[in-house]
XYZ file of N, CA and C in Angstrom:
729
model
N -9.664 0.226 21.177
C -9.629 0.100 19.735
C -10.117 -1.277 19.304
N -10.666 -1.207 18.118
C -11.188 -2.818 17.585
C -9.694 -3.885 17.448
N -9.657 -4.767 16.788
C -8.937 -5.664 17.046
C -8.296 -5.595 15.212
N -7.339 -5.526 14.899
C -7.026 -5.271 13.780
C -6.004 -6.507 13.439
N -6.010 -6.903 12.128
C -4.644 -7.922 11.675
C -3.590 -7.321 11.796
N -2.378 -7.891 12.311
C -1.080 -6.969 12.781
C -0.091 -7.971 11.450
N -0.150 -9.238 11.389
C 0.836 -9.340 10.503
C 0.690 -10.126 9.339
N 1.187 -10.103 8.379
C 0.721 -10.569 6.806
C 1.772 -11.317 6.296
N 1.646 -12.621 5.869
C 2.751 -13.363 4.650
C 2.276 -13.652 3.729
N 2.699 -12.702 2.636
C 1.736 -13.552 1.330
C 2.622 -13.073 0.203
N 1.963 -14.038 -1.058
C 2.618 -13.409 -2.468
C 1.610 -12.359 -2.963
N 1.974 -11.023 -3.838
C 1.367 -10.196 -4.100
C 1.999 -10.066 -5.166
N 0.465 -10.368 -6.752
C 0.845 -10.495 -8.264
C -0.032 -9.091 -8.503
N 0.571 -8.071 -9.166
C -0.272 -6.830 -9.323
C 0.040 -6.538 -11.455
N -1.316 -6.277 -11.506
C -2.055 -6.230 -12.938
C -2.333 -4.405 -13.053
N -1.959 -4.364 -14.550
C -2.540 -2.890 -14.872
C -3.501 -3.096 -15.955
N -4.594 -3.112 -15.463
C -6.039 -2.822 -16.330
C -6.491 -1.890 -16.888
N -7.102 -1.873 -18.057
C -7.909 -0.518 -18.327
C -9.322 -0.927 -18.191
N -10.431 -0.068 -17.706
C -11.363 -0.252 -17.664
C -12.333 -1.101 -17.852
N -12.037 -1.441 -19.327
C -13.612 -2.491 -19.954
C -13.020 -3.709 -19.485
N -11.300 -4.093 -19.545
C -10.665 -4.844 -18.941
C -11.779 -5.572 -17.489
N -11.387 -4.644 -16.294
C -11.785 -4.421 -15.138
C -13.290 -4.709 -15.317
N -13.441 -4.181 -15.801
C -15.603 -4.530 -15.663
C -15.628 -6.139 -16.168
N -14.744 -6.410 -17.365
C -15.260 -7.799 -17.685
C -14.956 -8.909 -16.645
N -13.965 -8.331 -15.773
C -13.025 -9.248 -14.717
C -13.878 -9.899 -14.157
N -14.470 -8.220 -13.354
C -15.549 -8.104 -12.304
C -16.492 -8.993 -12.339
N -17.268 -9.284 -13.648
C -18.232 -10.101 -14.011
C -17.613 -11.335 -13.848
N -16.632 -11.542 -13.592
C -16.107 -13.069 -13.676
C -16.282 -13.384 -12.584
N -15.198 -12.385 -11.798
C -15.170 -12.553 -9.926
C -16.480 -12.857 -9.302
N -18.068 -11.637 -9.304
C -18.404 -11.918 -9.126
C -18.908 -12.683 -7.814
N -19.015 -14.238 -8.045
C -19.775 -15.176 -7.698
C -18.993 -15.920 -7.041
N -17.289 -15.801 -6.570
C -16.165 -16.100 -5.896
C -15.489 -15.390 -5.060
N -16.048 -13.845 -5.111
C -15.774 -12.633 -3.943
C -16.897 -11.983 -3.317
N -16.323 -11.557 -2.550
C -17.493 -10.497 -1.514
C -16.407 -9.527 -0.752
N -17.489 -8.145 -0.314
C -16.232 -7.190 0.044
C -15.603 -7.724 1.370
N -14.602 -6.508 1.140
C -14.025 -7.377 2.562
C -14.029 -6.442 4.306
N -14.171 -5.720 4.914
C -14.321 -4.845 6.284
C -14.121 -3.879 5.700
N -13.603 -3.455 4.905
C -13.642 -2.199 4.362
C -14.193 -1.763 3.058
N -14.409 -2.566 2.242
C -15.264 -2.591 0.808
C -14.375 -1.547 -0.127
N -15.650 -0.886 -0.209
C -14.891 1.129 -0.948
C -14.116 1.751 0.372
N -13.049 2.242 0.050
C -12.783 2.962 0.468
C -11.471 4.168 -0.278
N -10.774 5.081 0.712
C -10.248 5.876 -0.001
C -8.528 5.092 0.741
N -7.870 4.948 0.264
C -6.842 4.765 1.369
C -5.715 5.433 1.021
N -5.156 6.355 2.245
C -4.464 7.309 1.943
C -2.982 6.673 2.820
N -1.936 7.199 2.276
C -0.872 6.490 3.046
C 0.769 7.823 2.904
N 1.575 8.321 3.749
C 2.491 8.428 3.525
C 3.897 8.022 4.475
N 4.505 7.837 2.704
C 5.918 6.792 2.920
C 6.797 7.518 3.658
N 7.853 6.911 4.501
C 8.802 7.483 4.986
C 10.694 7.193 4.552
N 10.868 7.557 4.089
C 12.259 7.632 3.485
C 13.211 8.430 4.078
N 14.551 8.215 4.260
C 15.732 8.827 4.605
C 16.283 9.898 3.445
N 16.881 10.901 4.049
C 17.261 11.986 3.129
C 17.497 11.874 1.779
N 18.888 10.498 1.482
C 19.300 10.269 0.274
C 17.978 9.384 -0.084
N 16.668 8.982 -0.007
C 16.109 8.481 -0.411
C 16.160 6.766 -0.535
N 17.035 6.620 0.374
C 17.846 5.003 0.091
C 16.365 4.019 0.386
N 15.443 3.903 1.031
C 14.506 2.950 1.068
C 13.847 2.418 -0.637
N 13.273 3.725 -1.258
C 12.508 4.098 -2.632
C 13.757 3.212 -3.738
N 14.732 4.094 -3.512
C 16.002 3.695 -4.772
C 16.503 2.326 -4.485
N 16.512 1.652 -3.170
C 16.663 0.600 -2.878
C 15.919 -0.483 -4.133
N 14.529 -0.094 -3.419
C 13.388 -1.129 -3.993
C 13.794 -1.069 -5.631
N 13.598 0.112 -6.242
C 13.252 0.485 -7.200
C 14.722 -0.747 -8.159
N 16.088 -0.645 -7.336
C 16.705 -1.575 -8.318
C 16.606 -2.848 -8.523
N 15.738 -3.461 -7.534
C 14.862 -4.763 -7.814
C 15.598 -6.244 -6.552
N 16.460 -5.563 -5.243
C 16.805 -6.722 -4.696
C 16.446 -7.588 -4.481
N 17.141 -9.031 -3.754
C 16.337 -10.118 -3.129
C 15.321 -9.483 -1.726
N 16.047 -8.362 -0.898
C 15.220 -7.946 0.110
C 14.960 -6.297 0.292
N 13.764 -6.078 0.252
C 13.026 -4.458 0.486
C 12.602 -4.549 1.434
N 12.573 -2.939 1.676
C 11.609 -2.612 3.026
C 10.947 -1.066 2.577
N 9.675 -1.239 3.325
C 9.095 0.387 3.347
C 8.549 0.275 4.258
N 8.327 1.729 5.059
C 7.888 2.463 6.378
C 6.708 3.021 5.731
N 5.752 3.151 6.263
C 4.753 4.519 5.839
C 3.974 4.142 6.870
N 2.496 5.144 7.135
C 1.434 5.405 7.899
C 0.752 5.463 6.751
N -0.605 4.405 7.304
C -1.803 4.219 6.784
C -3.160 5.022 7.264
N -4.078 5.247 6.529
C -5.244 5.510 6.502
C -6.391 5.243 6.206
N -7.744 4.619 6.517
C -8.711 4.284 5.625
C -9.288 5.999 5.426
N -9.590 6.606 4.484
C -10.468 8.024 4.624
C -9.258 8.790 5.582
N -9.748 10.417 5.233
C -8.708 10.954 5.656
C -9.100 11.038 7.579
N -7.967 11.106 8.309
C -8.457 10.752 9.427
C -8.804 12.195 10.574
N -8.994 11.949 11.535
C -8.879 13.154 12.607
C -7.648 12.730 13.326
N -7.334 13.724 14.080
C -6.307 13.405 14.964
C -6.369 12.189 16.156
N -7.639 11.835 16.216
C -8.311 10.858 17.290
C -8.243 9.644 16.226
N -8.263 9.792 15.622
C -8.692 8.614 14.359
C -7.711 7.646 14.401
N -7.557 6.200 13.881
C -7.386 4.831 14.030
C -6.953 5.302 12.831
N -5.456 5.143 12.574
C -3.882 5.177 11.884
C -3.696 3.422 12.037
N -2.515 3.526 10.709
C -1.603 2.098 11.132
C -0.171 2.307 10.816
N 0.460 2.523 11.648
C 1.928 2.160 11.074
C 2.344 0.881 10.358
N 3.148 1.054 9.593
C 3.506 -0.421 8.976
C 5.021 -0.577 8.590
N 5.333 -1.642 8.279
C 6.664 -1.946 7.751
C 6.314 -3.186 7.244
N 6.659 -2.952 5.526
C 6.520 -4.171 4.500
C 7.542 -4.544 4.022
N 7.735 -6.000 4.307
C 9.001 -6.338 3.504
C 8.910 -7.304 2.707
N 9.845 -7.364 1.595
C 9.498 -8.641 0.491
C 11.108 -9.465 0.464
N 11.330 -10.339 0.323
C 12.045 -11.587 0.263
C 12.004 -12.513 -0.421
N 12.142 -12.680 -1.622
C 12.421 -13.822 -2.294
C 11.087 -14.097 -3.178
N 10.473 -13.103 -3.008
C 9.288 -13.107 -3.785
C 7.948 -12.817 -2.414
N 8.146 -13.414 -1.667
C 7.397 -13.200 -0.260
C 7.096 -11.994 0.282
N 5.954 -11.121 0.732
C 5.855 -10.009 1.274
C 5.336 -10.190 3.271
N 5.913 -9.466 3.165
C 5.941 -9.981 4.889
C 5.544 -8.459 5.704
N 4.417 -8.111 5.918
C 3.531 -6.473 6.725
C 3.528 -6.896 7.726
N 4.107 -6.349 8.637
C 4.131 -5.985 9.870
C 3.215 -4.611 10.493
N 2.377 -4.397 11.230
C 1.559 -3.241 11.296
C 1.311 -3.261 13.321
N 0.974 -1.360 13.484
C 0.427 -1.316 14.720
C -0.244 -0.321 14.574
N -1.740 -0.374 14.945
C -2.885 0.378 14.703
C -2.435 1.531 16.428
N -2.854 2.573 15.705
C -2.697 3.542 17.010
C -3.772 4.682 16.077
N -3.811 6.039 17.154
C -4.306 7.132 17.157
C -3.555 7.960 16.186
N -4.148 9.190 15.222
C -3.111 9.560 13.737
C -2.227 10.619 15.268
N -2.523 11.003 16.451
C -1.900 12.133 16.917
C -1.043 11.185 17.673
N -1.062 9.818 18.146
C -0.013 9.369 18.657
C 1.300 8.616 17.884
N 0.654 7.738 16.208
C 1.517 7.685 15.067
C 2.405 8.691 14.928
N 1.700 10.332 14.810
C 2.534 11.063 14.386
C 3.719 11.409 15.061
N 3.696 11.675 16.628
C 4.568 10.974 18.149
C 5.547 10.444 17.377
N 5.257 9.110 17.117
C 5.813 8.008 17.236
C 7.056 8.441 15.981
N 6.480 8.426 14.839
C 6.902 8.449 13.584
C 7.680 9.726 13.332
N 7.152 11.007 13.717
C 8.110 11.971 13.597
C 8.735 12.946 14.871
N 8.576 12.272 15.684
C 9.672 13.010 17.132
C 10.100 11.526 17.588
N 9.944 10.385 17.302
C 10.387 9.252 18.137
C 10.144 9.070 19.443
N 8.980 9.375 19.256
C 8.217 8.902 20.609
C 7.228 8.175 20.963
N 7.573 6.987 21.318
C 6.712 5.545 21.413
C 5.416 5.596 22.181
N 3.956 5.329 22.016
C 3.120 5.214 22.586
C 3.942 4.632 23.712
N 2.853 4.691 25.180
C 3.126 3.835 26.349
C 2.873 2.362 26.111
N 2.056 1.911 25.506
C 1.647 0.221 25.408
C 2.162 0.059 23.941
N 3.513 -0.398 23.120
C 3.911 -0.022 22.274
C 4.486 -1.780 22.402
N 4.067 -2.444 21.716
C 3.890 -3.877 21.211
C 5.282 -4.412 21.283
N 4.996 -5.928 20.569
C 6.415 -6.242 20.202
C 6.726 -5.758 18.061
N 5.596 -5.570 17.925
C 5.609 -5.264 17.208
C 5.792 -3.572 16.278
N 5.303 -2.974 17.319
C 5.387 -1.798 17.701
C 7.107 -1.237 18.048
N 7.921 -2.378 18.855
C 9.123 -2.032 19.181
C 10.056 -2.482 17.956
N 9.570 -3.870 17.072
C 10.516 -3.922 15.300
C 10.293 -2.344 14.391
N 9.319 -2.133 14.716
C 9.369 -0.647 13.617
C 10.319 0.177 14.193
N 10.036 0.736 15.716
C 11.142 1.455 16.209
C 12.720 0.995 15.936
N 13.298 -0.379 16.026
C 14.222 -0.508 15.683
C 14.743 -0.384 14.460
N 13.426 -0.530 13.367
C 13.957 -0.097 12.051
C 14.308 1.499 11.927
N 13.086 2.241 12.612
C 13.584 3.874 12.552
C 15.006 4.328 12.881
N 15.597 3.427 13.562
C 16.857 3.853 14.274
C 17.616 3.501 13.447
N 17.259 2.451 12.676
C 18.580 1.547 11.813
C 18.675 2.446 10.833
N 17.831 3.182 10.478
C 17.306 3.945 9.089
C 17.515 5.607 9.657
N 18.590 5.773 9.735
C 18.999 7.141 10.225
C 18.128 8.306 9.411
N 17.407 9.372 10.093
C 16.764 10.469 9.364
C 15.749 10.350 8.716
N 14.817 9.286 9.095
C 13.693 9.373 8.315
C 12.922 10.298 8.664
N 12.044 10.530 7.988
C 11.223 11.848 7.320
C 10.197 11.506 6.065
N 8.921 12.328 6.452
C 7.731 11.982 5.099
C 8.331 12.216 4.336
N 8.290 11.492 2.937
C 8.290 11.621 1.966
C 7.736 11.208 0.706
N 6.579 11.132 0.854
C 6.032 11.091 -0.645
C 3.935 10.139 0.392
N 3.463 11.332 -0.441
C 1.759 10.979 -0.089
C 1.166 10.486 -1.500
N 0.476 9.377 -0.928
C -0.200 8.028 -1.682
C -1.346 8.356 -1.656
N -2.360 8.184 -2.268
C -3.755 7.565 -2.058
C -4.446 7.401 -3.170
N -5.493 6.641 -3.152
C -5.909 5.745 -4.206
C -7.939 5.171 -3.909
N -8.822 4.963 -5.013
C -9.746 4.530 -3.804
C -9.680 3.282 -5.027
N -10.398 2.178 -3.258
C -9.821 1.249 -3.318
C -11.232 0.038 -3.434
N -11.438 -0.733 -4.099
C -12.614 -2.039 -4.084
C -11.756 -3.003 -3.603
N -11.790 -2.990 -1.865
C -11.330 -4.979 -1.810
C -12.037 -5.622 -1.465
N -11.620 -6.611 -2.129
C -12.423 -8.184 -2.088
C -11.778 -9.216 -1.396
N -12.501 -10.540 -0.509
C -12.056 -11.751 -0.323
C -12.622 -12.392 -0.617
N -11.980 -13.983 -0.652
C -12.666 -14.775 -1.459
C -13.640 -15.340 -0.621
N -15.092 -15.835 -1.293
C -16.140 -16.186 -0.929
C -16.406 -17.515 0.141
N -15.391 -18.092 -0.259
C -14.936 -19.499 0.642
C -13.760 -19.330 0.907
N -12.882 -18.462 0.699
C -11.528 -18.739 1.305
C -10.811 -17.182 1.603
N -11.129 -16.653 2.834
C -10.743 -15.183 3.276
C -9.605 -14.864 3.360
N -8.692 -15.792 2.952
C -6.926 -15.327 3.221
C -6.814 -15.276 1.343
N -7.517 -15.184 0.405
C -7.958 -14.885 -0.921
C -8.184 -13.241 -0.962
N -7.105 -12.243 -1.494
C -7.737 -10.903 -1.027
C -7.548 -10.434 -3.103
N -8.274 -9.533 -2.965
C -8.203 -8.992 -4.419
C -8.676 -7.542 -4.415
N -7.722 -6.866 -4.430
C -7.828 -5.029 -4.597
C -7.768 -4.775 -5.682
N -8.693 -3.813 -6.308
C -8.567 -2.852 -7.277
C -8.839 -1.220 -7.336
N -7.578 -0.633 -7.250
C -7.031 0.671 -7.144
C -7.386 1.437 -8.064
N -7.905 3.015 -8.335
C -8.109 3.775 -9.140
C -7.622 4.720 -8.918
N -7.686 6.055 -9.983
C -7.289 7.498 -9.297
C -6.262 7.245 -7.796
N -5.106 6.830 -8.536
C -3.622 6.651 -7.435
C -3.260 8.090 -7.990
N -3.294 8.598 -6.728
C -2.528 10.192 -6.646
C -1.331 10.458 -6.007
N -0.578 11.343 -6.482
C 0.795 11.675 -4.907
C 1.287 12.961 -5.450
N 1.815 13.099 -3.925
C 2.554 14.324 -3.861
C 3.603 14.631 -3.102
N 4.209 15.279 -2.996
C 5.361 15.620 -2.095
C 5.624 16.912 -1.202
N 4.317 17.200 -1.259
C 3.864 18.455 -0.274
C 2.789 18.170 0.984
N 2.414 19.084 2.137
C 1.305 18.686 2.722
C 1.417 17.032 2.810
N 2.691 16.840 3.633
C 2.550 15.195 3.701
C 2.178 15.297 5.313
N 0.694 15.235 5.265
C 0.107 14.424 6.890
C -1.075 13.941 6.111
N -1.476 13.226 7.018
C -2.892 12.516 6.223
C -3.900 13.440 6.402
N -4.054 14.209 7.521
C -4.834 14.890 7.487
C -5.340 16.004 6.452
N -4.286 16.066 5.890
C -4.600 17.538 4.798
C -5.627 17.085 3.944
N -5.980 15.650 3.686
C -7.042 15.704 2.480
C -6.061 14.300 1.675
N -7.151 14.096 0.416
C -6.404 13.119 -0.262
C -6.743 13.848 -1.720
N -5.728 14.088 -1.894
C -5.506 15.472 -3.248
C -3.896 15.285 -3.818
N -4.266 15.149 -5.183
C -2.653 14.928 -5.778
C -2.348 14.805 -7.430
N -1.151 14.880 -7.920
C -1.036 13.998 -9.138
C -1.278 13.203 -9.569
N -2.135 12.851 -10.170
C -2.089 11.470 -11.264
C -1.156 10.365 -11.484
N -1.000 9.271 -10.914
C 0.060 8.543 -11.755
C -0.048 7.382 -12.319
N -1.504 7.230 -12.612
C -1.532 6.458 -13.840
C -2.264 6.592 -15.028
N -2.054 6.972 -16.159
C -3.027 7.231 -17.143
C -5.158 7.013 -17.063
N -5.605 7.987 -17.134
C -6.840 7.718 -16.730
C -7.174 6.527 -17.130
N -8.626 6.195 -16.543
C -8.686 4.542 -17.132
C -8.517 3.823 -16.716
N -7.293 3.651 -15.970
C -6.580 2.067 -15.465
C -6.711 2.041 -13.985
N -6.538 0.520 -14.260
C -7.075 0.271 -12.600
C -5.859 -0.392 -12.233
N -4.812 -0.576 -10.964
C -3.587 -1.511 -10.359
C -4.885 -2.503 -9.674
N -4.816 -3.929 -10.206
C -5.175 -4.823 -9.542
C -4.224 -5.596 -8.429
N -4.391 -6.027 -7.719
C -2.975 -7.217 -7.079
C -4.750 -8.426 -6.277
N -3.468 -9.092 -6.487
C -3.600 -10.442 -6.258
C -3.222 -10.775 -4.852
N -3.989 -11.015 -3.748
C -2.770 -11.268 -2.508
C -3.272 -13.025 -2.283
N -2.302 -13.322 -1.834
C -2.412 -15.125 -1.588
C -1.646 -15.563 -0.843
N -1.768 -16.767 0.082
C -0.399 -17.012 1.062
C 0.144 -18.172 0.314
N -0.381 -19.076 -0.838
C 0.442 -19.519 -1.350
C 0.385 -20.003 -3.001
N -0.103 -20.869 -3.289
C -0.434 -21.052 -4.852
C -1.598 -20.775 -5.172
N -1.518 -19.530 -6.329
C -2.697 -19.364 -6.648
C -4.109 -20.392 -7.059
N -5.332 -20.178 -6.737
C -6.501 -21.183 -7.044
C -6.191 -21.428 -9.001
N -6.031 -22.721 -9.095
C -6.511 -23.061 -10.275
C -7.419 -22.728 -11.266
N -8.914 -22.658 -10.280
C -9.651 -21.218 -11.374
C -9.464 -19.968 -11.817
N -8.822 -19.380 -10.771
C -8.423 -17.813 -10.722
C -7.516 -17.615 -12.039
N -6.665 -18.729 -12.274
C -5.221 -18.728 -13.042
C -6.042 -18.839 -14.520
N -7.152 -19.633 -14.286
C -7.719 -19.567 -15.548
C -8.221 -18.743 -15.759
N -8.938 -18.078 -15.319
C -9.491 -16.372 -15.585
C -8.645 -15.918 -16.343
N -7.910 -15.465 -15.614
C -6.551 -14.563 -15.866
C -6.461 -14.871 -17.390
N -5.802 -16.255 -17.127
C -5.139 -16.776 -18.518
C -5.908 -16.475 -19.646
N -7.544 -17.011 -19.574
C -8.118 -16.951 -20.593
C -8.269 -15.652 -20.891
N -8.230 -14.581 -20.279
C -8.385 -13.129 -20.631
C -7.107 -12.341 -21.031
N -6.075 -13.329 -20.961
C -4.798 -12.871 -21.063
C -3.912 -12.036 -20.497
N -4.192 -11.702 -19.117
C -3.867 -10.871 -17.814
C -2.591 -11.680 -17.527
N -1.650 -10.845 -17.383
C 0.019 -11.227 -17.148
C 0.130 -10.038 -15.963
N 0.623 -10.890 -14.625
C 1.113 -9.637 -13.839
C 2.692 -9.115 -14.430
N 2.843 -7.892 -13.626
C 3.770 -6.924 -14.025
C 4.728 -6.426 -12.775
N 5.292 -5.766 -12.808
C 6.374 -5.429 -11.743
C 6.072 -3.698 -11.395
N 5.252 -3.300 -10.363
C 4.468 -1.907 -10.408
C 4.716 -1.772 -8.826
N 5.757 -0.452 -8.402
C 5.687 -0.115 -7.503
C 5.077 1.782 -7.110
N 3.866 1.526 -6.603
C 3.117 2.705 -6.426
C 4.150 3.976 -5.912
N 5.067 3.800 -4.976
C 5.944 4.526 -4.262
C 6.957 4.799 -5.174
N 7.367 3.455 -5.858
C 8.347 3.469 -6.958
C 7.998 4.603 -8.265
N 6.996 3.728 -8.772
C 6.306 5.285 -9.817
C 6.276 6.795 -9.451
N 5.907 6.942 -8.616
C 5.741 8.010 -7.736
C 6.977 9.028 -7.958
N 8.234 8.290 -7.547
C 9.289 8.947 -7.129
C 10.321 9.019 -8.121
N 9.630 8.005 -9.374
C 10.444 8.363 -10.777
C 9.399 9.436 -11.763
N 8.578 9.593 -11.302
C 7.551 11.001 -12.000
C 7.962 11.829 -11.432
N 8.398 12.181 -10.259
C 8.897 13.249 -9.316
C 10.333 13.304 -10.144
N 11.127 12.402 -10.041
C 12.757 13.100 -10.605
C 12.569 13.005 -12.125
N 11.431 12.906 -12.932
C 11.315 13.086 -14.287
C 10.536 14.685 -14.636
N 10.385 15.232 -13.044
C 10.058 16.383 -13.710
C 8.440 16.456 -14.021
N 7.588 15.468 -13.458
C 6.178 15.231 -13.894
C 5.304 15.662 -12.817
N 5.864 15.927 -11.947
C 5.281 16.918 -10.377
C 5.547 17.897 -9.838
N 6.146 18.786 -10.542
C 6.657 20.062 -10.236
C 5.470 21.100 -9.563
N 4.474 20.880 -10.565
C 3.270 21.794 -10.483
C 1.890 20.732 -9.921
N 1.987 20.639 -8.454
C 1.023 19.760 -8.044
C -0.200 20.466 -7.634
N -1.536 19.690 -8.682
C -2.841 20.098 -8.737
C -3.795 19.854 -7.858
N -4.574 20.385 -7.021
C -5.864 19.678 -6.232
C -6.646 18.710 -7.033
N -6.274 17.145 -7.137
C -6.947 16.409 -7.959
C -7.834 15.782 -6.660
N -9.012 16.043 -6.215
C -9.856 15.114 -5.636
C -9.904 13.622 -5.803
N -9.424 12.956 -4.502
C -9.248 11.626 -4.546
C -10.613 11.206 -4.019
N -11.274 11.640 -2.711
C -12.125 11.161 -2.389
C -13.464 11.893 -2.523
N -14.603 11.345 -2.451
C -16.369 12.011 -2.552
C -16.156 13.154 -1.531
């Protein structure tokens, strides 16, 4: 397998844009970003939660410390295909990803019979200990979104995503089925985030500022799972996420 980033510390400021918003940004960015190993893509992901849902409802009441489980995807994968497990946690404002790239047929092993690849990291062995700590986990709830990321032009630990057509569902949770779902954000809008390992660039802040961009408090999983108990996913549509 290629050589993948396994672990992440950074602050993550996330923006809800509408369109002309987003295009004028773009024109700003520009001449301070370039894509980043993956550019466009579709990225499909599902979360893993315990019966009573305690990971989701956790986050959602706003502690000093969260955690989420899920399996990643760039594009929907094959069973041979290059998966990532992950476990993200935030602290004090700090987000802290932990990840181990494997095969989607040995993730799935791993993640839903508890059964560890043979060369299964040190990193690889913190997720397992979280599965255990986290009695009964089980899919619950499919993500995907396509995605423009960017890094910065002189400074690559500078990352800047912008998300569209964020879909989910609570059916057909493997990645493989496709990336097809509900809507959950009003057409139009784009989830920007901001990732940084520590104070944002002085220019960037001016962008923002001068355009009047205030981040917000937006959890994709979180939304997700309060449209679901509001009754807004009952009847889930084949919405084409990807070309």
């Amino acid at each position: 397998m290629c050589e993948y980033q396994e672990v992440f510390r950074r602050y993550e400021k996330k923006y809800l844009l509408k369109e002309q918003t987003y295009r004028l940004l773009a024109e700003r960015l520009q001449d301070r970003f370039v894509p980043d190993e993956y550019g466009e893509s579709t990225v499909c992901n599902i979360y893993f939660d315990t019966p009573d849902n305690r990971l989701v409802r956790t986050s959602i009441e706003g502690p000093v410390y969260k955690e989420k489980l899920r399996l990643r995807s760039y594009g929907v994968p094959r069973q041979d295909g290059t998966v990532f497990v992950e476990m993200k946690k935030k602290y004090r404002g700090i987000v802290y990803k932990r990840r181990a790239d494997m095969t989607l047929e040995a993730a799935e092993q791993f993640l839903h019979k508890g059964t560890p690849p043979d060369s299964l990291n040190q990193i690889g062995r913190e997720i397992l200990w979280s599965m255990r700590y986290y009695s009964g986990l089980r899919p619950a709830m499919y993500l995907c979104c396509d995605r423009t990321a960017l890094v910065g032009a002189d400074d690559p630990n500078l990352r800047i995503t912008f998300d569209s057509r964020l879909l989910w569902r609570q059916s057909a949770l493997h990645l493989e089925e496709g990336a097809w779902g509900i809507p959950l954000l009003p057409a139009g809008t784009r989830l920007m985030e901001i990732k940084i390992p520590d104070a944002m660039p002085v220019w960037l802040a001016d962008i923002l500022d001068g355009m009047k961009l205030y981040p917000t408090s937006f959890s994709k999983y979180g939304a997700a799972y309060r449209a679901e108990r509001h009754g807004k996913g009952r009847k889930e549509s084949g919405v084409v996420c990807c070309a």
